[in-house]
Every structure is written in structure tokens, then in C-alpha cells.
CSV table of C-alpha atoms and ligand atoms in Angstrom, one decimal:
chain,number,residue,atom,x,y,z
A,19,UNK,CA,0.0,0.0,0.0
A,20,UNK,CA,1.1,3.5,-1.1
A,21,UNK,CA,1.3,6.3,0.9
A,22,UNK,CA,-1.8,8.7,-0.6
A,23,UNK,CA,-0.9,12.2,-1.0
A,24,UNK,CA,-2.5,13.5,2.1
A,25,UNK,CA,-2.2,17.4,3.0
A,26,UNK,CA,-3.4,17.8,6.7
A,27,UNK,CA,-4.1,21.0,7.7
A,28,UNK,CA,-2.1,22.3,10.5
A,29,UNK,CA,-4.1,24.1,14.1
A,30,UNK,CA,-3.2,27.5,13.0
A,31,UNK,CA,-5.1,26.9,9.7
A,32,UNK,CA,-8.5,29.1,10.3
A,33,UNK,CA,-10.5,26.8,7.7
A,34,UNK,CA,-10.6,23.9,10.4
A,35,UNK,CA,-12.8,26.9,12.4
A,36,UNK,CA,-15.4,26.5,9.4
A,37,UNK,CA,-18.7,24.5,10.2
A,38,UNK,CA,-18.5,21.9,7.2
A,39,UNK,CA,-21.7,21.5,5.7
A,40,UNK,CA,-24.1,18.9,5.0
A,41,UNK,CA,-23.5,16.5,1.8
A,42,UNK,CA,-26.0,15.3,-0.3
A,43,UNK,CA,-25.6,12.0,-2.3
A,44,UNK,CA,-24.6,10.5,-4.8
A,45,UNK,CA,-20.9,11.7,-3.6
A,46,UNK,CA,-18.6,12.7,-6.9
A,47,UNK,CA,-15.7,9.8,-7.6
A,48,UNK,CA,-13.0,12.1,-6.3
A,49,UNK,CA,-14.6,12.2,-2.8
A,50,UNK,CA,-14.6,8.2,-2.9
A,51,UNK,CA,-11.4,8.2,-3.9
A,52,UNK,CA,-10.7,10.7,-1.3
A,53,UNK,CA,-12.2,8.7,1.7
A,54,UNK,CA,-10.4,5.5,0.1
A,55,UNK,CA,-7.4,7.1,0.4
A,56,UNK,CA,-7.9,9.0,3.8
A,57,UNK,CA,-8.7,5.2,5.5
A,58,UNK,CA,-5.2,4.0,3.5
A,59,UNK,CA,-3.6,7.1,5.4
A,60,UNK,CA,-5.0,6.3,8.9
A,61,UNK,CA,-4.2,2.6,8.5
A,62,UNK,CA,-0.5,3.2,7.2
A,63,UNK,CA,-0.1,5.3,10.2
A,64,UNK,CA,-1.1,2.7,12.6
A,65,UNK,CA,1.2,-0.3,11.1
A,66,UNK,CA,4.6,0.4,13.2
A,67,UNK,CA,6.7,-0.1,10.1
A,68,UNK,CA,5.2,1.9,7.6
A,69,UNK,CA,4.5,4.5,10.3
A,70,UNK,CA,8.4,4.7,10.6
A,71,UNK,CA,9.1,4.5,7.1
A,72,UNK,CA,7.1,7.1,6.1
A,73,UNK,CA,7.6,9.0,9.1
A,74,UNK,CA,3.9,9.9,10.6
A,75,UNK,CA,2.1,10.1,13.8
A,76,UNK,CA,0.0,7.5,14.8
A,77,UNK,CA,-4.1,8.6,14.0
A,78,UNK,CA,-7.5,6.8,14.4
A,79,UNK,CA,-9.8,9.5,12.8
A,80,UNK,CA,-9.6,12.1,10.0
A,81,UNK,CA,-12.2,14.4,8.9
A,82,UNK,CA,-12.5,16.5,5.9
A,83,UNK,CA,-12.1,19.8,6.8
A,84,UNK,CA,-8.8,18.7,8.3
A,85,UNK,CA,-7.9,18.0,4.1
A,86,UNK,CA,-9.8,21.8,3.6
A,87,UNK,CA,-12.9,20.5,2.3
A,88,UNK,CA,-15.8,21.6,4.6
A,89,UNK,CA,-17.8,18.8,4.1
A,90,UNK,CA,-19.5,17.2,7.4
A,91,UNK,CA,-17.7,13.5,6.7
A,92,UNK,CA,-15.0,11.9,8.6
A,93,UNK,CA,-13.2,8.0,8.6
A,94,UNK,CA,-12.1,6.4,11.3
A,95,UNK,CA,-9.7,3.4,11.3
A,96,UNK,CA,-9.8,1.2,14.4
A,97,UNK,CA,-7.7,-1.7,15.0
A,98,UNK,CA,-9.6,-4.5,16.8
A,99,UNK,CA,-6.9,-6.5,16.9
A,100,UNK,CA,-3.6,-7.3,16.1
A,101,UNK,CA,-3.2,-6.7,12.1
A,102,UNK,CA,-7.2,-6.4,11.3
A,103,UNK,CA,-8.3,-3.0,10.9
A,104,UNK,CA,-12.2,-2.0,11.1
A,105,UNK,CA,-13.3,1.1,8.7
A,106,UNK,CA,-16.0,3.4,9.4
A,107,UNK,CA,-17.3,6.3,7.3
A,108,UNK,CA,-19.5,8.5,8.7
A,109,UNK,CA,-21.4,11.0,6.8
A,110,UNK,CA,-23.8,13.7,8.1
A,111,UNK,CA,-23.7,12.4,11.6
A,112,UNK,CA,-25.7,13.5,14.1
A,113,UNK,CA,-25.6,12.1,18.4
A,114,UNK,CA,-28.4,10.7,18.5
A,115,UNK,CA,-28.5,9.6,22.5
A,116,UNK,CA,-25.3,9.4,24.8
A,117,UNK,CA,-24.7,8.1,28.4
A,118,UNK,CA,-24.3,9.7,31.3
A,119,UNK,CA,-21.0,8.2,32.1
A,120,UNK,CA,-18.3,10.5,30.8
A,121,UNK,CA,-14.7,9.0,30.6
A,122,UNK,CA,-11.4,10.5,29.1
A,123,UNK,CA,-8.4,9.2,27.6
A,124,UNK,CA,-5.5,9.3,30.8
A,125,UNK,CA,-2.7,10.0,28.3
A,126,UNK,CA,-4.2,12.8,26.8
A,127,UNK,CA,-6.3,13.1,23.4
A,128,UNK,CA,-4.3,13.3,20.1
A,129,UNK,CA,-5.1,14.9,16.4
A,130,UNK,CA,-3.1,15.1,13.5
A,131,UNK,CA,-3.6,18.8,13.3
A,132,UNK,CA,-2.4,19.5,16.4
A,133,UNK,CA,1.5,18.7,16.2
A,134,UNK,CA,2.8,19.6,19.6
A,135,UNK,CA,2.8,18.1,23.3
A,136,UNK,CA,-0.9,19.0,25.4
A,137,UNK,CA,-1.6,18.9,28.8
A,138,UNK,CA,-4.9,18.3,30.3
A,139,UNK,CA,-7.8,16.2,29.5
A,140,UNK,CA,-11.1,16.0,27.4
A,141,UNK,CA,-14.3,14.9,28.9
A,142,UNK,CA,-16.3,12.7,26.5
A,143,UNK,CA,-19.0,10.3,26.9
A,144,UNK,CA,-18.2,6.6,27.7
A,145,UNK,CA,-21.0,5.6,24.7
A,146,UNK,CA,-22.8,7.7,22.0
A,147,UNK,CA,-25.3,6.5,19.9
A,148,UNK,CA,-24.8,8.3,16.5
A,149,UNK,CA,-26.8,8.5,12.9
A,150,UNK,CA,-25.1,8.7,10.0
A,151,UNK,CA,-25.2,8.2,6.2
A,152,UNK,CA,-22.7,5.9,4.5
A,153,UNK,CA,-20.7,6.8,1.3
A,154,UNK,CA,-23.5,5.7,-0.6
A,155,UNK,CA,-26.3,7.6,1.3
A,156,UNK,CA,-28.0,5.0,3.4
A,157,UNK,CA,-29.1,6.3,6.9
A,158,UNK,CA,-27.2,3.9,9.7
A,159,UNK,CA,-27.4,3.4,13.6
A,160,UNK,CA,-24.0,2.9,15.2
A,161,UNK,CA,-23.7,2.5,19.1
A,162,UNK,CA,-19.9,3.2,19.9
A,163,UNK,CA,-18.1,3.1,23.5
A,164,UNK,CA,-14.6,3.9,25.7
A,165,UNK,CA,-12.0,4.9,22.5
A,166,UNK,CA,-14.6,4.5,19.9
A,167,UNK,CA,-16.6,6.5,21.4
A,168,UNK,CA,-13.8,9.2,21.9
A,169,UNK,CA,-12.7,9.1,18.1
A,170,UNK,CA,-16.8,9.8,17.4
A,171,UNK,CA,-17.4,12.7,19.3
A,172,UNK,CA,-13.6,14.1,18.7
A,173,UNK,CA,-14.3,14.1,14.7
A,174,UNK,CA,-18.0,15.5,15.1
A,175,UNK,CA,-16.1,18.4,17.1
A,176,UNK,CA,-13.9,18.6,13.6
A,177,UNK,CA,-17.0,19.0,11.2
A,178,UNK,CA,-18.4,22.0,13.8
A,179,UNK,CA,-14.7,23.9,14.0
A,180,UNK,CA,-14.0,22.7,17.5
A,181,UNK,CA,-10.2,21.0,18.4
A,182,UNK,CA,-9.9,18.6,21.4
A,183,UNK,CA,-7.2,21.5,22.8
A,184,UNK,CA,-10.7,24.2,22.9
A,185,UNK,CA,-11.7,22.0,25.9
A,186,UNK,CA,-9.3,21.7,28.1
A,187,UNK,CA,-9.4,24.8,30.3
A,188,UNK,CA,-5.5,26.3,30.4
A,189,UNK,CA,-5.8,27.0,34.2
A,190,UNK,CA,-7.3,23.7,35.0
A,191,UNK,CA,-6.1,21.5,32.7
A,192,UNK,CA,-7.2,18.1,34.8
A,193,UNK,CA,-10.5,19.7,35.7
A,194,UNK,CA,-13.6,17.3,37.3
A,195,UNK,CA,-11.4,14.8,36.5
A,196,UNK,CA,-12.7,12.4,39.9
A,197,UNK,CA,-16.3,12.6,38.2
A,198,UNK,CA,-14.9,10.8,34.9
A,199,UNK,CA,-13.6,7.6,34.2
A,200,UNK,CA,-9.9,6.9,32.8
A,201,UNK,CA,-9.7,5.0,29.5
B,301,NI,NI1,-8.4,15.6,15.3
């Protein structure tokens, strides 16, 4: 597998401020070939040797906007075990019901626009029940929890201009963190 030719957009960029918009269906070839090629991306950068070869950062989710394209879609690659990768492309999503249980990820929350150390952590609910469109338009139910659930609600944040780092609070960077579960 190839490396695609991937441009992700650094934090300073203003367009990943931009509220991407809705699609509508049948999607152009180029934005199949697009998500193709952003899942290719994610799942190069989770393989230790290719990671290393090409020189990337480890990432579980991309969404559009983070390519430019203001367009509310995002992929996520999640490796369920050793070597076998699951795919998930979300169009259009919407949270449909989420738990009361919020958890956060102890060693902090990652993106591949934001290319420096953080400190501090993200409250996110332990299981979200999203609504989505696939890439060919169908209308899904997915029920996601713990770092699936994280990698959801941390790329719906992308499509409405919102980074991981927006909500941490500077001066309390650990804040309520005894009413939240550690992942
Ligand atoms: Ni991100």
C-alpha cells in the first residue's frame, strides 16, 4: 500500500474553524477516492513499520475539513486486533442519545492537526449513539463506547470547528477529573 498524497491542515489553519456542511448523495468519484485514500492514510499510520518508514504520527480518525474541504464527513480506522483493521465512514452524523458516564483518555487526546505536546484532558461520553449516512447515502445506527466513542465525538467536534485543545481549560487543565472515568 502507497502512501496517498495527504495534506493535513495544520491548528493554526482558520478553515478547520469552518462548520463543514451537509453532503448530499450520490458523492462525486473524487470524494470516494478521497475517503479510500484518507482510511489508507490512517491505516499506514497505525502499522509500526510503515508509520516509521514514512515518518507519521499514529491517528484513528480524519475528517475533511482537516484535508480543507468543509464537508461534514470523517473516517475512522480502528484496529480491533492485532493486524485487522475496522473502517468506518461516517457521513452527516448526528448524536443521537449518549450516556451519562463520561470517561477520558489518561494520556491525553491526540489529532493530526495539532502537532505539539498538550496537557490536560477531554471529557467525552463513555457511549454515543450516532446517525449517520454511509458513502453511498443509506441512513445507519452505530452505538460506539470507551476509545470509539472518543474518536466519534472528537471528529463530530472537527466538522463544527471545535479541536480537542478548545476543551481543556488552560488553568485547570485536569478539571472534574474524579467525576470521569480513565480510559
Ligand atoms: Ni483531530
Amino acid at each position: 500500500m502507497n502512501l496517498p498524497e495527504l495534506t493535513i491542515l495544520d491548528e493554526k489553519d482558520k478553515r478547520l474553524r469552518l462548520i463543514s456542511k451537509e453532503v448530499t448523495f450520490p458523492l462525486e468519484e473524487e470524494d470516494k477516492k478521497r475517503i479510500q485514500d484518507m482510511l489508507d492514510y490512517l491505516k499506514i499510520s497505525q502499522i509500526e513499520e510503515l508509520r516509521e518508514k514514512y515518518d507519521l504520527r499514529a491517528g484513528m480518525g480524519l475528517a475533511y475539513i482537516q484535508l480543507g474541504i468543509a464537508k461534514r464527513i470523517f473516517v475512522i480506522v480502528d484496529e480491533v486486533e492485532e493486524g485487522k483493521f475496522q473502517n468506518y465512514i461516517v457521513i452527516n452524523p448526528k448524536i443521537i442519545s449518549n450516556s451519562e458516564e463520561l470517561i477520558y483518555v489518561g494520556e491525553g487526546e491526540g489529532c493530526l492537526s495539532i502537532n505539539r505536546e498538550t496537557e490536560g484532558i477531554v471529557p467525552r461520553y463513555a457511549r454515543v449513539t450516532v446517525e449517520a449516512q454511509d458513502i453511498d447515502g443509506n441512513t445507519y445506527t452505530i452505538r460506539v463506547r470507551e476509545d470509539l466513542s472518543v474518536a466519534f465525538q472528537h471528529e463530530i467536534d472537527h466538522l463544527n470547528g471545535i479541536l480537542f485543545t478548545d476543551k481543556i481549560d488552560p488553568k485547570d487543565p485536569y478539571k472534574n477529573q474524579e467525576n470521569m472515568r480513565e480510559i
